[in-house]
PDB file of C-alpha atoms in Angstrom:
ATOM      1  CA  ASP Q   1      12.282 -81.388 -46.634  1.00  0.00           C
ATOM      2  CA  ALA Q   2      11.636 -83.010 -50.298  1.00  0.00           C
ATOM      3  CA  GLY Q   3       8.751 -81.839 -51.795  1.00  0.00           C
ATOM      4  CA  VAL Q   4       6.123 -84.241 -53.938  1.00  0.00           C
ATOM      5  CA  THR Q   5       8.056 -85.007 -57.125  1.00  0.00           C
ATOM      6  CA  GLN Q   6       6.858 -86.364 -60.486  1.00  0.00           C
ATOM      7  CA  SER Q   7       8.730 -87.697 -63.509  1.00  0.00           C
ATOM      8  CA  PRO Q   8       8.618 -86.758 -66.168  1.00  0.00           C
ATOM      9  CA  THR Q   9       7.640 -83.212 -66.218  1.00  0.00           C
ATOM     10  CA  HIS Q  10       6.846 -83.271 -70.098  1.00  0.00           C
ATOM     11  CA  LEU Q  11       5.682 -86.147 -71.814  1.00  0.00           C
ATOM     12  CA  ILE Q  12       4.122 -86.687 -76.178  1.00  0.00           C
ATOM     13  CA  LYS Q  13       2.714 -89.644 -77.012  1.00  0.00           C
ATOM     14  CA  THR Q  14       1.035 -91.301 -79.923  1.00  0.00           C
ATOM     15  CA  ARG Q  15      -2.893 -93.368 -79.737  1.00  0.00           C
ATOM     16  CA  GLY Q  16      -2.893 -95.962 -78.939  1.00  0.00           C
ATOM     17  CA  GLN Q  17       0.842 -96.519 -76.555  1.00  0.00           C
ATOM     18  CA  GLN Q  18       0.994 -96.566 -73.392  1.00  0.00           C
ATOM     19  CA  VAL Q  19       2.538 -94.584 -70.595  1.00  0.00           C
ATOM     20  CA  THR Q  20       3.836 -94.781 -66.544  1.00  0.00           C
ATOM     21  CA  LEU Q  21       3.609 -91.385 -64.376  1.00  0.00           C
ATOM     22  CA  ARG Q  22       6.209 -91.824 -61.502  1.00  0.00           C
ATOM     23  CA  CYS Q  23       4.902 -90.033 -58.423  1.00  0.00           C
ATOM     24  CA  SER Q  24       7.025 -89.480 -54.538  1.00  0.00           C
ATOM     25  CA  PRO Q  25       5.491 -88.492 -51.987  1.00  0.00           C
ATOM     26  CA  ILE Q  26       6.982 -86.414 -49.632  1.00  0.00           C
ATOM     27  CA  SER Q  27       8.527 -88.390 -46.036  1.00  0.00           C
ATOM     28  CA  GLY Q  28       6.399 -89.392 -44.189  1.00  0.00           C
ATOM     29  CA  HIS Q  29       3.259 -89.824 -45.685  1.00  0.00           C
ATOM     30  CA  LYS Q  30       1.843 -92.727 -46.939  1.00  0.00           C
ATOM     31  CA  SER Q  31      -0.891 -91.129 -49.414  1.00  0.00           C
ATOM     32  CA  VAL Q  32      -0.525 -90.716 -52.512  1.00  0.00           C
ATOM     33  CA  SER Q  33      -3.949 -90.078 -54.852  1.00  0.00           C
ATOM     34  CA  TRP Q  34      -3.906 -89.453 -58.662  1.00  0.00           C
ATOM     35  CA  TYR Q  35      -5.865 -86.647 -60.715  1.00  0.00           C
ATOM     36  CA  GLN Q  36      -6.611 -85.809 -64.261  1.00  0.00           C
ATOM     37  CA  GLN Q  37      -6.748 -82.190 -65.302  1.00  0.00           C
ATOM     38  CA  VAL Q  38      -7.799 -81.165 -68.730  1.00  0.00           C
ATOM     39  CA  LEU Q  39      -7.319 -77.104 -69.182  1.00  0.00           C
ATOM     40  CA  GLY Q  40      -9.724 -74.882 -67.971  1.00  0.00           C
ATOM     41  CA  GLN Q  41     -11.462 -77.244 -65.414  1.00  0.00           C
ATOM     42  CA  GLY Q  42     -10.381 -79.080 -61.645  1.00  0.00           C
ATOM     43  CA  PRO Q  43      -8.469 -82.292 -61.139  1.00  0.00           C
ATOM     44  CA  GLN Q  44     -10.608 -84.753 -61.569  1.00  0.00           C
ATOM     45  CA  PHE Q  45      -9.479 -87.458 -59.305  1.00  0.00           C
ATOM     46  CA  ILE Q  46      -8.157 -90.692 -60.460  1.00  0.00           C
ATOM     47  CA  PHE Q  47      -7.005 -92.697 -57.373  1.00  0.00           C
ATOM     48  CA  GLN Q  48      -5.773 -92.921 -53.882  1.00  0.00           C
ATOM     49  CA  TYR Q  49      -3.525 -95.547 -52.122  1.00  0.00           C
ATOM     50  CA  TYR Q  50      -2.856 -95.802 -48.787  1.00  0.00           C
ATOM     51  CA  GLU Q  51      -0.538 -98.319 -47.179  1.00  0.00           C
ATOM     52  CA  LYS Q  52       0.044 -99.911 -50.853  1.00  0.00           C
ATOM     53  CA  GLU Q  53      -3.687-100.364 -50.800  1.00  0.00           C
ATOM     54  CA  GLU Q  54      -5.602 -98.755 -53.418  1.00  0.00           C
ATOM     55  CA  ARG Q  55      -8.827 -96.635 -51.426  1.00  0.00           C
ATOM     56  CA  GLY Q  56     -10.343 -94.708 -53.788  1.00  0.00           C
ATOM     57  CA  ARG Q  57     -11.160 -95.025 -57.258  1.00  0.00           C
ATOM     58  CA  GLY Q  58     -13.092 -91.887 -59.701  1.00  0.00           C
ATOM     59  CA  ASN Q  59     -14.691 -92.719 -62.889  1.00  0.00           C
ATOM     60  CA  PHE Q  60     -11.376 -93.680 -65.215  1.00  0.00           C
ATOM     61  CA  PRO Q  61     -11.716 -96.556 -67.562  1.00  0.00           C
ATOM     62  CA  ASP Q  62     -10.105 -99.502 -66.843  1.00  0.00           C
ATOM     63  CA  ARG Q  63      -6.932 -98.275 -69.145  1.00  0.00           C
ATOM     64  CA  PHE Q  64      -5.809 -96.224 -66.030  1.00  0.00           C
ATOM     65  CA  SER Q  65      -4.182 -98.388 -63.688  1.00  0.00           C
ATOM     66  CA  ALA Q  66      -1.795 -97.904 -60.776  1.00  0.00           C
ATOM     67  CA  ARG Q  67      -0.063 -98.992 -57.797  1.00  0.00           C
ATOM     68  CA  GLN Q  68       2.450 -97.900 -54.685  1.00  0.00           C
ATOM     69  CA  PHE Q  69       4.896 -99.710 -53.454  1.00  0.00           C
ATOM     70  CA  PRO Q  70       6.605-100.348 -50.090  1.00  0.00           C
ATOM     71  CA  ASN Q  71       8.626 -97.328 -50.226  1.00  0.00           C
ATOM     72  CA  TYR Q  72       5.356 -95.860 -50.751  1.00  0.00           C
ATOM     73  CA  SER Q  73       6.275 -94.856 -54.081  1.00  0.00           C
ATOM     74  CA  SER Q  74       3.516 -94.346 -57.111  1.00  0.00           C
ATOM     75  CA  GLU Q  75       3.375 -94.978 -60.521  1.00  0.00           C
ATOM     76  CA  LEU Q  76       0.033 -94.838 -62.791  1.00  0.00           C
ATOM     77  CA  ASN Q  77       0.213 -96.449 -66.054  1.00  0.00           C
ATOM     78  CA  VAL Q  78      -2.474 -95.643 -68.627  1.00  0.00           C
ATOM     79  CA  ASN Q  79      -3.360 -98.028 -71.630  1.00  0.00           C
ATOM     80  CA  ALA Q  80      -4.229 -97.531 -74.957  1.00  0.00           C
ATOM     81  CA  LEU Q  81      -4.129 -93.524 -74.712  1.00  0.00           C
ATOM     82  CA  LEU Q  82      -6.669 -91.700 -76.041  1.00  0.00           C
ATOM     83  CA  LEU Q  83      -6.665 -87.842 -77.337  1.00  0.00           C
ATOM     84  CA  GLY Q  84      -8.646 -87.015 -74.721  1.00  0.00           C
ATOM     85  CA  ASP Q  85      -5.974 -87.796 -72.138  1.00  0.00           C
ATOM     86  CA  SER Q  86      -3.712 -85.195 -72.571  1.00  0.00           C
ATOM     87  CA  ALA Q  87      -3.620 -83.053 -69.833  1.00  0.00           C
ATOM     88  CA  LEU Q  88      -1.639 -82.251 -67.107  1.00  0.00           C
ATOM     89  CA  TYR Q  89      -1.646 -85.371 -64.040  1.00  0.00           C
ATOM     90  CA  LEU Q  90      -1.443 -84.272 -60.549  1.00  0.00           C
ATOM     91  CA  CYS Q  91       0.198 -86.831 -57.673  1.00  0.00           C
ATOM     92  CA  ALA Q  92      -0.724 -85.510 -54.262  1.00  0.00           C
ATOM     93  CA  SER Q  93       0.481 -86.944 -51.020  1.00  0.00           C
ATOM     94  CA  ALA Q  94      -0.917 -86.711 -47.240  1.00  0.00           C
ATOM     95  CA  GLN Q  95       0.212 -88.475 -44.709  1.00  0.00           C
ATOM     96  CA  GLN Q  96      -2.769 -90.467 -44.042  1.00  0.00           C
ATOM     97  CA  GLY Q  97      -5.935 -91.067 -46.705  1.00  0.00           C
ATOM     98  CA  ALA Q  98      -7.204 -88.449 -49.188  1.00  0.00           C
ATOM     99  CA  ASP Q  99      -9.313 -87.052 -46.271  1.00  0.00           C
ATOM    100  CA  THR Q 100      -6.851 -85.175 -44.758  1.00  0.00           C
ATOM    101  CA  GLU Q 101      -3.998 -82.686 -46.156  1.00  0.00           C
ATOM    102  CA  ALA Q 102      -2.774 -83.782 -49.082  1.00  0.00           C
ATOM    103  CA  PHE Q 103       0.120 -81.838 -50.846  1.00  0.00           C
ATOM    104  CA  PHE Q 104       1.209 -82.115 -54.525  1.00  0.00           C
ATOM    105  CA  GLY Q 105       3.607 -82.748 -57.235  1.00  0.00           C
ATOM    106  CA  GLN Q 106       4.261 -80.419 -59.918  1.00  0.00           C
ATOM    107  CA  GLY Q 107       2.460 -82.200 -62.453  1.00  0.00           C
ATOM    108  CA  THR Q 108       3.043 -84.446 -65.978  1.00  0.00           C
ATOM    109  CA  ARG Q 109       1.697 -83.030 -68.676  1.00  0.00           C
ATOM    110  CA  LEU Q 110       1.216 -85.518 -71.557  1.00  0.00           C
ATOM    111  CA  THR Q 111       0.397 -84.702 -74.733  1.00  0.00           C
ATOM    112  CA  VAL Q 112      -1.121 -87.965 -76.514  1.00  0.00           C
ATOM    113  CA  VAL Q 113      -1.073 -86.461 -80.904  1.00  0.00           C
TER     114      VAL Q 113
ATOM    115  CA  GLN X   1     -26.012 -81.212 -60.049  1.00  0.00           C
ATOM    116  CA  LYS X   2     -22.107 -80.992 -59.761  1.00  0.00           C
ATOM    117  CA  GLU X   3     -21.284 -82.016 -56.970  1.00  0.00           C
ATOM    118  CA  VAL X   4     -18.751 -78.877 -56.010  1.00  0.00           C
ATOM    119  CA  GLU X   5     -19.942 -75.467 -57.601  1.00  0.00           C
ATOM    120  CA  GLN X   6     -17.691 -72.892 -57.986  1.00  0.00           C
ATOM    121  CA  ASN X   7     -18.381 -69.640 -59.905  1.00  0.00           C
ATOM    122  CA  SER X   8     -15.423 -69.799 -62.173  1.00  0.00           C
ATOM    123  CA  GLY X   9     -15.211 -66.110 -62.291  1.00  0.00           C
ATOM    124  CA  PRO X  10     -12.976 -63.958 -63.229  1.00  0.00           C
ATOM    125  CA  LEU X  11     -13.771 -62.244 -59.738  1.00  0.00           C
ATOM    126  CA  SER X  12     -11.861 -58.608 -59.890  1.00  0.00           C
ATOM    127  CA  VAL X  13     -10.866 -56.852 -56.658  1.00  0.00           C
ATOM    128  CA  PRO X  14      -9.182 -53.506 -55.624  1.00  0.00           C
ATOM    129  CA  GLU X  15      -5.825 -54.158 -54.408  1.00  0.00           C
ATOM    130  CA  GLY X  16      -6.921 -54.080 -50.384  1.00  0.00           C
ATOM    131  CA  ALA X  17     -10.196 -55.215 -50.337  1.00  0.00           C
ATOM    132  CA  ILE X  18     -11.624 -58.810 -49.100  1.00  0.00           C
ATOM    133  CA  ALA X  19     -11.697 -60.997 -51.873  1.00  0.00           C
ATOM    134  CA  SER X  20     -15.102 -63.274 -50.955  1.00  0.00           C
ATOM    135  CA  LEU X  21     -15.151 -67.193 -53.301  1.00  0.00           C
ATOM    136  CA  ASN X  22     -17.485 -69.869 -52.396  1.00  0.00           C
ATOM    137  CA  CYS X  23     -18.533 -73.194 -52.645  1.00  0.00           C
ATOM    138  CA  THR X  24     -21.034 -75.500 -52.164  1.00  0.00           C
ATOM    139  CA  TYR X  25     -21.068 -79.234 -52.068  1.00  0.00           C
ATOM    140  CA  SER X  26     -24.302 -81.436 -52.915  1.00  0.00           C
ATOM    141  CA  ASP X  27     -23.321 -84.674 -50.311  1.00  0.00           C
ATOM    142  CA  ARG X  28     -24.175 -84.319 -46.942  1.00  0.00           C
ATOM    143  CA  GLY X  29     -21.614 -86.508 -45.847  1.00  0.00           C
ATOM    144  CA  SER X  30     -19.409 -84.473 -46.788  1.00  0.00           C
ATOM    145  CA  GLN X  31     -16.247 -84.094 -43.807  1.00  0.00           C
ATOM    146  CA  SER X  32     -13.555 -82.183 -44.659  1.00  0.00           C
ATOM    147  CA  PHE X  33     -13.255 -78.856 -46.908  1.00  0.00           C
ATOM    148  CA  PHE X  34      -9.635 -76.987 -48.002  1.00  0.00           C
ATOM    149  CA  TRP X  35      -8.722 -74.387 -50.540  1.00  0.00           C
ATOM    150  CA  TYR X  36      -6.299 -74.371 -53.097  1.00  0.00           C
ATOM    151  CA  ARG X  37      -4.387 -72.030 -54.921  1.00  0.00           C
ATOM    152  CA  GLN X  38      -3.272 -72.444 -58.164  1.00  0.00           C
ATOM    153  CA  TYR X  39      -1.035 -70.292 -60.484  1.00  0.00           C
ATOM    154  CA  SER X  40      -1.303 -70.779 -64.149  1.00  0.00           C
ATOM    155  CA  GLY X  41       0.655 -73.693 -65.075  1.00  0.00           C
ATOM    156  CA  LYS X  42       1.656 -74.356 -62.064  1.00  0.00           C
ATOM    157  CA  SER X  43       0.753 -76.774 -59.413  1.00  0.00           C
ATOM    158  CA  PRO X  44      -2.309 -76.398 -56.275  1.00  0.00           C
ATOM    159  CA  GLU X  45      -1.057 -75.403 -53.180  1.00  0.00           C
ATOM    160  CA  LEU X  46      -3.159 -75.760 -49.849  1.00  0.00           C
ATOM    161  CA  ILE X  47      -3.896 -72.704 -48.387  1.00  0.00           C
ATOM    162  CA  MET X  48      -6.856 -73.586 -46.029  1.00  0.00           C
ATOM    163  CA  PHE X  49      -8.165 -76.488 -44.678  1.00  0.00           C
ATOM    164  CA  ILE X  50     -11.646 -76.853 -42.577  1.00  0.00           C
ATOM    165  CA  TYR X  51     -13.821 -79.211 -40.615  1.00  0.00           C
ATOM    166  CA  SER X  52     -15.944 -78.658 -38.493  1.00  0.00           C
ATOM    167  CA  ASN X  53     -18.415 -75.502 -38.478  1.00  0.00           C
ATOM    168  CA  GLY X  54     -17.315 -71.543 -38.075  1.00  0.00           C
ATOM    169  CA  ASP X  55     -14.351 -69.941 -39.230  1.00  0.00           C
ATOM    170  CA  LYS X  56     -11.532 -70.667 -39.321  1.00  0.00           C
ATOM    171  CA  GLU X  57      -8.166 -68.171 -39.281  1.00  0.00           C
ATOM    172  CA  ASP X  58      -4.851 -68.391 -40.816  1.00  0.00           C
ATOM    173  CA  GLY X  59      -3.273 -65.314 -41.542  1.00  0.00           C
ATOM    174  CA  ARG X  60      -5.155 -62.788 -44.534  1.00  0.00           C
ATOM    175  CA  PHE X  61      -7.406 -66.240 -45.027  1.00  0.00           C
ATOM    176  CA  THR X  62     -10.820 -66.756 -43.498  1.00  0.00           C
ATOM    177  CA  ALA X  63     -12.444 -69.957 -44.375  1.00  0.00           C
ATOM    178  CA  GLN X  64     -16.401 -69.969 -43.160  1.00  0.00           C
ATOM    179  CA  LEU X  65     -18.482 -73.492 -43.398  1.00  0.00           C
ATOM    180  CA  ASN X  66     -21.761 -74.153 -43.526  1.00  0.00           C
ATOM    181  CA  LYS X  67     -22.825 -77.589 -43.402  1.00  0.00           C
ATOM    182  CA  ALA X  68     -26.184 -77.266 -42.827  1.00  0.00           C
ATOM    183  CA  SER X  69     -26.907 -74.907 -45.912  1.00  0.00           C
ATOM    184  CA  GLN X  70     -23.633 -77.156 -47.736  1.00  0.00           C
ATOM    185  CA  TYR X  71     -21.591 -73.944 -48.135  1.00  0.00           C
ATOM    186  CA  VAL X  72     -18.304 -73.268 -47.482  1.00  0.00           C
ATOM    187  CA  SER X  73     -16.041 -70.275 -48.386  1.00  0.00           C
ATOM    188  CA  LEU X  74     -12.851 -68.300 -48.179  1.00  0.00           C
ATOM    189  CA  LEU X  75     -12.019 -64.760 -47.858  1.00  0.00           C
ATOM    190  CA  ILE X  76      -9.221 -62.913 -48.927  1.00  0.00           C
ATOM    191  CA  ARG X  77      -8.812 -59.619 -46.695  1.00  0.00           C
ATOM    192  CA  ASP X  78      -5.838 -57.019 -48.489  1.00  0.00           C
ATOM    193  CA  SER X  79      -5.585 -58.490 -51.223  1.00  0.00           C
ATOM    194  CA  GLN X  80      -2.819 -58.095 -53.827  1.00  0.00           C
ATOM    195  CA  PRO X  81      -1.563 -58.541 -57.416  1.00  0.00           C
ATOM    196  CA  SER X  82       0.446 -61.318 -56.086  1.00  0.00           C
ATOM    197  CA  ASP X  83      -3.543 -63.266 -54.669  1.00  0.00           C
ATOM    198  CA  SER X  84      -4.616 -63.733 -57.963  1.00  0.00           C
ATOM    199  CA  ALA X  85      -4.873 -67.180 -59.423  1.00  0.00           C
ATOM    200  CA  THR X  86      -7.720 -69.854 -59.752  1.00  0.00           C
ATOM    201  CA  TYR X  87      -8.727 -70.840 -56.576  1.00  0.00           C
ATOM    202  CA  LEU X  88     -10.286 -74.499 -55.804  1.00  0.00           C
ATOM    203  CA  CYS X  89     -12.689 -75.732 -53.719  1.00  0.00           C
ATOM    204  CA  ALA X  90     -12.380 -79.522 -52.482  1.00  0.00           C
ATOM    205  CA  VAL X  91     -14.347 -81.660 -50.317  1.00  0.00           C
ATOM    206  CA  THR X  92     -13.867 -85.071 -48.953  1.00  0.00           C
ATOM    207  CA  SER X  93     -15.837 -87.496 -47.112  1.00  0.00           C
ATOM    208  CA  TRP X  94     -15.141 -89.685 -43.998  1.00  0.00           C
ATOM    209  CA  GLY X  95     -14.366 -93.222 -44.628  1.00  0.00           C
ATOM    210  CA  TYR X  96     -14.292 -92.774 -48.403  1.00  0.00           C
ATOM    211  CA  GLN X  97     -11.585 -92.054 -50.149  1.00  0.00           C
ATOM    212  CA  LYS X  98     -11.910 -89.335 -52.951  1.00  0.00           C
ATOM    213  CA  VAL X  99     -11.389 -85.977 -53.222  1.00  0.00           C
ATOM    214  CA  THR X 100     -14.000 -83.702 -55.736  1.00  0.00           C
ATOM    215  CA  PHE X 101     -12.419 -80.566 -56.285  1.00  0.00           C
ATOM    216  CA  GLY X 102     -14.728 -77.662 -57.917  1.00  0.00           C
ATOM    217  CA  ILE X 103     -14.016 -76.013 -60.993  1.00  0.00           C
ATOM    218  CA  GLY X 104     -12.188 -73.150 -59.814  1.00  0.00           C
ATOM    219  CA  THR X 105     -13.064 -69.497 -59.491  1.00  0.00           C
ATOM    220  CA  LYS X 106      -9.968 -67.329 -61.457  1.00  0.00           C
ATOM    221  CA  LEU X 107      -9.094 -64.042 -58.627  1.00  0.00           C
ATOM    222  CA  GLN X 108      -7.915 -61.302 -60.211  1.00  0.00           C
ATOM    223  CA  VAL X 109      -6.568 -58.481 -58.143  1.00  0.00           C
ATOM    224  CA  ILE X 110      -6.083 -55.279 -60.056  1.00  0.00           C
ATOM    225  CA  PRO X 111      -3.069 -52.513 -58.213  1.00  0.00           C
TER     226      PRO X 111
END
């Protein structure tokens, strides 16, 4: 079975631009969570979606948004990119909510220049 | 006070020894506790999860939870150089769909 897949793996954007990151969860998993991880820190929770509804939101500005599709895949959008948005963006899928065992994708490395 | 606290390390142990990794959390409503291993440049990999007070063993790994002391730990027996990685503690609360990670403890197993 395929694990969690994320695309693209690497991305370079310019300040002020917009970016869309994509995630396909493990087959049968209905929950997708998004995290931002900067070097030397643990992952920071951004969003959690379950059954296409937003169930949790971290302390991130409104420039960050996400959605989950009927096939449970998800997109994370970030508008008006700042240099500080440069990070590894991780997607995790779980069978149920974020409080169950989650499995991470390989991540998308975003660099804002 | 950070919600989930870990010593960033590095924690150095000789090969074959027991590595003890510790994590404290501030939210008494926390119900689910996870340990992830993250190799440099890779994504986190689930090692253990624990929901109830006490010990949970899986191979060389043992997770220990003490809710009264708001403390969760991970023991790695017979440590191997391949165990060298950063170990992340993660905590959630039932019904509140947010997972909080600690900064991670870097473990170095010396051959």
